[in-house]
Amino acid sequence: MSQSPPPGPMEAVQALRTWIESMQFKGYEPFDLLNSPYLAGAWARKALPGIILIQAGKRFAGQRLRRLLNVPPSRNPKALGLCLSAYCDLARSGCDVSAQAIWLKNELIRLRSPHESEFCWGYDWDFVSLRGPRLPAFSPNCIASYFCATAMLEMSEVFGDPEARAIGESVAHFMASRLQRSFESEDEVCFSYTPNGKTWIYNSSALVGVLLARAGRLLSNATYLSLARKAMVFLEKGQLETGGWYYGQLRRQRWIDSFHTSYNICALLEYQRITEDSTFEQAMLTGHRYYQAAFFTKEGAPKYFHNRVFPIDIHACSQAILHFVAFSAIDPEALERARMTFHWTARNMAAADGSFYYQRHRLWTNRTPYMRWGQAWMFRALARLLVASSSFVTPLGL
């Protein structure tokens, strides 16, 4: 019997949307093991046990262990932001999703980080790391805040929602006033990941710059625009001769992965689109060429790291689709690359229920459908692919 062909983007986004909504936007996360009531003690938040537990949860524990440990499926603010962006794209294509968008906006308002005067968000689990910051649950970080704020500004554009715009502008003020500046000179700035401590991470600082550029244009705020440009200078100076970037400047952060590399490149592209400042175009194009050459197998599988194939991760797949869709405005081959990446992902990472697997390893597959890490990102990527496709036709009932 011949195998049925994989679904097209339209069918895939409809199936994934149905799955996400059936879960009420709740799910597990690779880093959520400390949400178990059995691991609620202070001992589990200390450096060594915390890191061991979190990494074990990320690398080996799927749904079965989480259920045994009573880890509750939860709503992650970043996942909600990504889903809100996806609904905005579906609305751009003619779908009636205003009720879902309003519900997500209100849920994000409810889940904002506490004790902060401006809007910002964090993750819904405690995080302990040797190579990055320590983050108590719901403490603000710039990555979660960036994607939630971006969704709010998109909602403002698509639905004409003034409250969403005000929230997005509030996040920009949070970033400009509350984030530490790990390094700042007359020409450069590196924004820290959180208001506490100083990190030297390229992608997070660059995304802060993008949001400040967007808010700076909306508000005609010269300070925001200047900070955005300085963040791009810092990013450009950190680019390696190959065209890629280490994750961060510290020695322990010297690895190169696909989706953080793509964040950097797309940040340069988005900054140029928003500001019409082409100063960083060469760095952007060099990075785009490096990304295509370093992070895909000859079969089209998106790689996690530049120097090895496995694991193949759903986040690398979704970001690859988003990357090529973003570059389709200047690269005539990019949209086809986005479609090719989707087809590979549909054949190799899709579950029968519409969700997507977490990772494929050389000898085994982790099929856990993590909500933020996988499903929300794929929902965002598929919706954006549909908008970008010239053959888009809105299906009845989507």
CSV table of N, CA and C in Angstrom, one decimal, residues 262-328:
chain,number,residue,atom,x,y,z
A,262,SER,N,20.0,32.3,13.5
A,262,SER,CA,19.0,32.8,12.7
A,262,SER,C,18.3,34.1,13.4
A,263,TYR,N,18.2,34.0,14.7
A,263,TYR,CA,17.7,35.2,15.4
A,263,TYR,C,18.5,36.4,15.1
A,264,ASN,N,19.8,36.2,15.1
A,264,ASN,CA,20.8,37.3,14.9
A,264,ASN,C,20.6,37.9,13.5
A,265,ILE,N,20.6,37.0,12.5
A,265,ILE,CA,20.5,37.4,11.1
A,265,ILE,C,19.1,38.1,10.9
A,266,CYS,N,18.1,37.5,11.4
A,266,CYS,CA,16.7,38.1,11.2
A,266,CYS,C,16.6,39.4,11.9
A,267,ALA,N,17.3,39.5,13.0
A,267,ALA,CA,17.3,40.8,13.7
A,267,ALA,C,17.9,41.9,12.9
A,268,LEU,N,19.0,41.6,12.2
A,268,LEU,CA,19.6,42.6,11.3
A,268,LEU,C,18.6,42.9,10.1
A,269,LEU,N,18.0,41.9,9.6
A,269,LEU,CA,17.0,42.1,8.5
A,269,LEU,C,15.8,43.0,9.0
A,270,GLU,N,15.3,42.7,10.2
A,270,GLU,CA,14.1,43.4,10.7
A,270,GLU,C,14.5,44.8,11.0
A,271,TYR,N,15.7,45.0,11.6
A,271,TYR,CA,16.2,46.4,11.9
A,271,TYR,C,16.2,47.2,10.6
A,272,GLN,N,16.8,46.6,9.6
A,272,GLN,CA,16.9,47.3,8.3
A,272,GLN,C,15.5,47.6,7.7
A,273,ARG,N,14.6,46.7,7.8
A,273,ARG,CA,13.3,46.9,7.3
A,273,ARG,C,12.6,48.1,8.0
A,274,ILE,N,12.7,48.1,9.3
A,274,ILE,CA,12.0,49.1,10.2
A,274,ILE,C,12.6,50.5,10.0
A,275,THR,N,13.9,50.5,10.0
A,275,THR,CA,14.6,51.9,10.0
A,275,THR,C,15.1,52.4,8.7
A,276,GLU,N,15.1,51.5,7.7
A,276,GLU,CA,15.7,51.8,6.4
A,276,GLU,C,17.2,52.1,6.5
A,277,ASP,N,17.8,51.7,7.5
A,277,ASP,CA,19.3,51.9,7.7
A,277,ASP,C,20.0,50.6,7.2
A,278,SER,N,20.7,50.8,6.1
A,278,SER,CA,21.4,49.6,5.5
A,278,SER,C,22.8,49.4,5.9
A,279,THR,N,23.2,50.0,7.0
A,279,THR,CA,24.6,49.9,7.5
A,279,THR,C,25.0,48.5,7.7
A,280,PHE,N,24.1,47.6,8.1
A,280,PHE,CA,24.5,46.3,8.5
A,280,PHE,C,24.1,45.2,7.5
A,281,GLU,N,23.8,45.7,6.3
A,281,GLU,CA,23.4,44.8,5.2
A,281,GLU,C,24.4,43.7,4.9
A,282,GLN,N,25.7,44.1,4.8
A,282,GLN,CA,26.7,43.1,4.5
A,282,GLN,C,26.8,42.0,5.6
A,283,ALA,N,26.8,42.4,6.8
A,283,ALA,CA,26.8,41.4,7.9
A,283,ALA,C,25.6,40.5,7.8
A,284,MET,N,24.4,41.1,7.5
A,284,MET,CA,23.2,40.3,7.4
A,284,MET,C,23.3,39.3,6.2
A,285,LEU,N,23.8,39.7,5.1
A,285,LEU,CA,23.8,38.8,3.9
A,285,LEU,C,24.9,37.7,4.1
A,286,THR,N,26.0,38.1,4.8
A,286,THR,CA,27.0,37.1,5.1
A,286,THR,C,26.5,36.1,6.0
A,287,GLY,N,25.7,36.5,7.0
A,287,GLY,CA,25.1,35.6,8.0
A,287,GLY,C,24.1,34.7,7.3
A,288,HIS,N,23.3,35.3,6.4
A,288,HIS,CA,22.3,34.5,5.6
A,288,HIS,C,23.0,33.4,4.8
A,289,ARG,N,24.1,33.7,4.1
A,289,ARG,CA,24.8,32.7,3.4
A,289,ARG,C,25.4,31.6,4.3
A,290,TYR,N,25.9,32.0,5.4
A,290,TYR,CA,26.5,31.0,6.3
A,290,TYR,C,25.4,30.1,6.9
A,291,TYR,N,24.2,30.7,7.2
A,291,TYR,CA,23.1,29.9,7.8
A,291,TYR,C,22.7,28.8,6.8
A,292,GLN,N,22.6,29.2,5.5
A,292,GLN,CA,22.2,28.2,4.5
A,292,GLN,C,23.2,27.1,4.4
A,293,ALA,N,24.5,27.5,4.4
A,293,ALA,CA,25.6,26.5,4.2
A,293,ALA,C,25.8,25.6,5.4
A,294,ALA,N,25.6,26.1,6.6
A,294,ALA,CA,26.1,25.4,7.8
A,294,ALA,C,25.0,24.5,8.4
A,295,PHE,N,23.8,24.8,8.2
A,295,PHE,CA,22.7,24.3,9.1
A,295,PHE,C,21.7,23.4,8.4
A,296,PHE,N,22.1,22.8,7.3
A,296,PHE,CA,21.1,22.0,6.6
A,296,PHE,C,21.9,20.8,6.0
A,297,THR,N,21.3,19.6,6.1
A,297,THR,CA,21.8,18.4,5.4
A,297,THR,C,21.5,18.5,4.0
A,298,LYS,N,22.1,17.6,3.2
A,298,LYS,CA,21.8,17.6,1.7
A,298,LYS,C,20.4,17.2,1.5
A,299,GLU,N,19.7,16.5,2.5
A,299,GLU,CA,18.3,16.1,2.3
A,299,GLU,C,17.4,17.3,2.7
A,300,GLY,N,18.0,18.4,3.2
A,300,GLY,CA,17.2,19.5,3.6
A,300,GLY,C,16.8,19.5,5.1
A,301,ALA,N,17.3,18.6,5.9
A,301,ALA,CA,17.0,18.6,7.3
A,301,ALA,C,17.7,19.8,8.0
A,302,PRO,N,17.0,20.5,8.8
A,302,PRO,CA,17.6,21.6,9.6
A,302,PRO,C,18.4,21.0,10.8
A,303,LYS,N,19.7,21.4,10.9
A,303,LYS,CA,20.5,20.9,11.9
A,303,LYS,C,20.4,21.8,13.2
A,304,TYR,N,20.7,21.2,14.3
A,304,TYR,CA,20.8,22.0,15.6
A,304,TYR,C,22.1,22.8,15.6
A,305,PHE,N,23.2,22.1,15.5
A,305,PHE,CA,24.5,22.7,15.6
A,305,PHE,C,25.2,22.8,14.2
A,306,HIS,N,26.1,23.6,14.1
A,306,HIS,CA,26.8,23.8,12.8
A,306,HIS,C,27.7,22.6,12.4
A,307,ASN,N,28.1,21.9,13.4
A,307,ASN,CA,29.2,20.9,13.2
A,307,ASN,C,28.7,19.4,13.4
A,308,ARG,N,27.4,19.2,13.6
A,308,ARG,CA,26.9,17.8,13.6
A,308,ARG,C,25.4,17.9,13.3
A,309,VAL,N,24.9,16.7,12.9
A,309,VAL,CA,23.5,16.6,12.4
A,309,VAL,C,22.5,16.5,13.6
A,310,PHE,N,22.8,15.6,14.5
A,310,PHE,CA,21.8,15.2,15.5
A,310,PHE,C,22.1,15.9,16.8
A,311,PRO,N,21.1,16.3,17.6
A,311,PRO,CA,19.6,16.0,17.3
A,311,PRO,C,19.1,17.0,16.3
A,312,ILE,N,18.1,16.5,15.6
A,312,ILE,CA,17.3,17.4,14.7
A,312,ILE,C,16.1,17.9,15.6
A,313,ASP,N,16.0,19.2,15.8
A,313,ASP,CA,15.0,19.7,16.8
A,313,ASP,C,13.9,20.5,16.1
A,314,ILE,N,12.7,20.4,16.6
A,314,ILE,CA,11.6,21.1,16.0
A,314,ILE,C,11.7,22.6,16.0
A,315,HIS,N,12.4,23.1,17.0
A,315,HIS,CA,12.6,24.6,17.0
A,315,HIS,C,13.5,25.0,15.9
A,316,ALA,N,14.5,24.2,15.5
A,316,ALA,CA,15.4,24.5,14.4
A,316,ALA,C,14.5,24.4,13.1
A,317,CYS,N,13.6,23.5,13.0
A,317,CYS,CA,12.7,23.4,11.8
A,317,CYS,C,11.8,24.6,11.7
A,318,SER,N,11.2,25.0,12.8
A,318,SER,CA,10.2,26.1,12.7
A,318,SER,C,11.0,27.5,12.4
A,319,GLN,N,12.1,27.6,13.1
A,319,GLN,CA,12.9,28.9,12.8
A,319,GLN,C,13.4,28.9,11.4
A,320,ALA,N,13.8,27.8,10.8
A,320,ALA,CA,14.2,27.8,9.4
A,320,ALA,C,13.1,28.3,8.5
A,321,ILE,N,11.9,27.8,8.7
A,321,ILE,CA,10.7,28.3,7.9
A,321,ILE,C,10.6,29.8,8.1
A,322,LEU,N,10.6,30.3,9.3
A,322,LEU,CA,10.5,31.7,9.6
A,322,LEU,C,11.6,32.5,8.9
A,323,HIS,N,12.8,31.9,9.0
A,323,HIS,CA,14.0,32.6,8.5
A,323,HIS,C,13.8,32.8,7.0
A,324,PHE,N,13.5,31.8,6.3
A,324,PHE,CA,13.4,31.9,4.8
A,324,PHE,C,12.2,32.7,4.4
A,325,VAL,N,11.1,32.6,5.1
A,325,VAL,CA,10.0,33.5,4.8
A,325,VAL,C,10.4,35.0,4.9
A,326,ALA,N,11.1,35.3,6.0
A,326,ALA,CA,11.6,36.7,6.2
A,326,ALA,C,12.5,37.1,5.1
A,327,PHE,N,13.3,36.3,4.6
A,327,PHE,CA,14.3,36.6,3.6
A,327,PHE,C,13.7,36.6,2.2
A,328,SER,N,12.5,36.1,2.1
A,328,SER,CA,11.8,36.0,0.7
A,328,SER,C,11.7,37.4,0.1
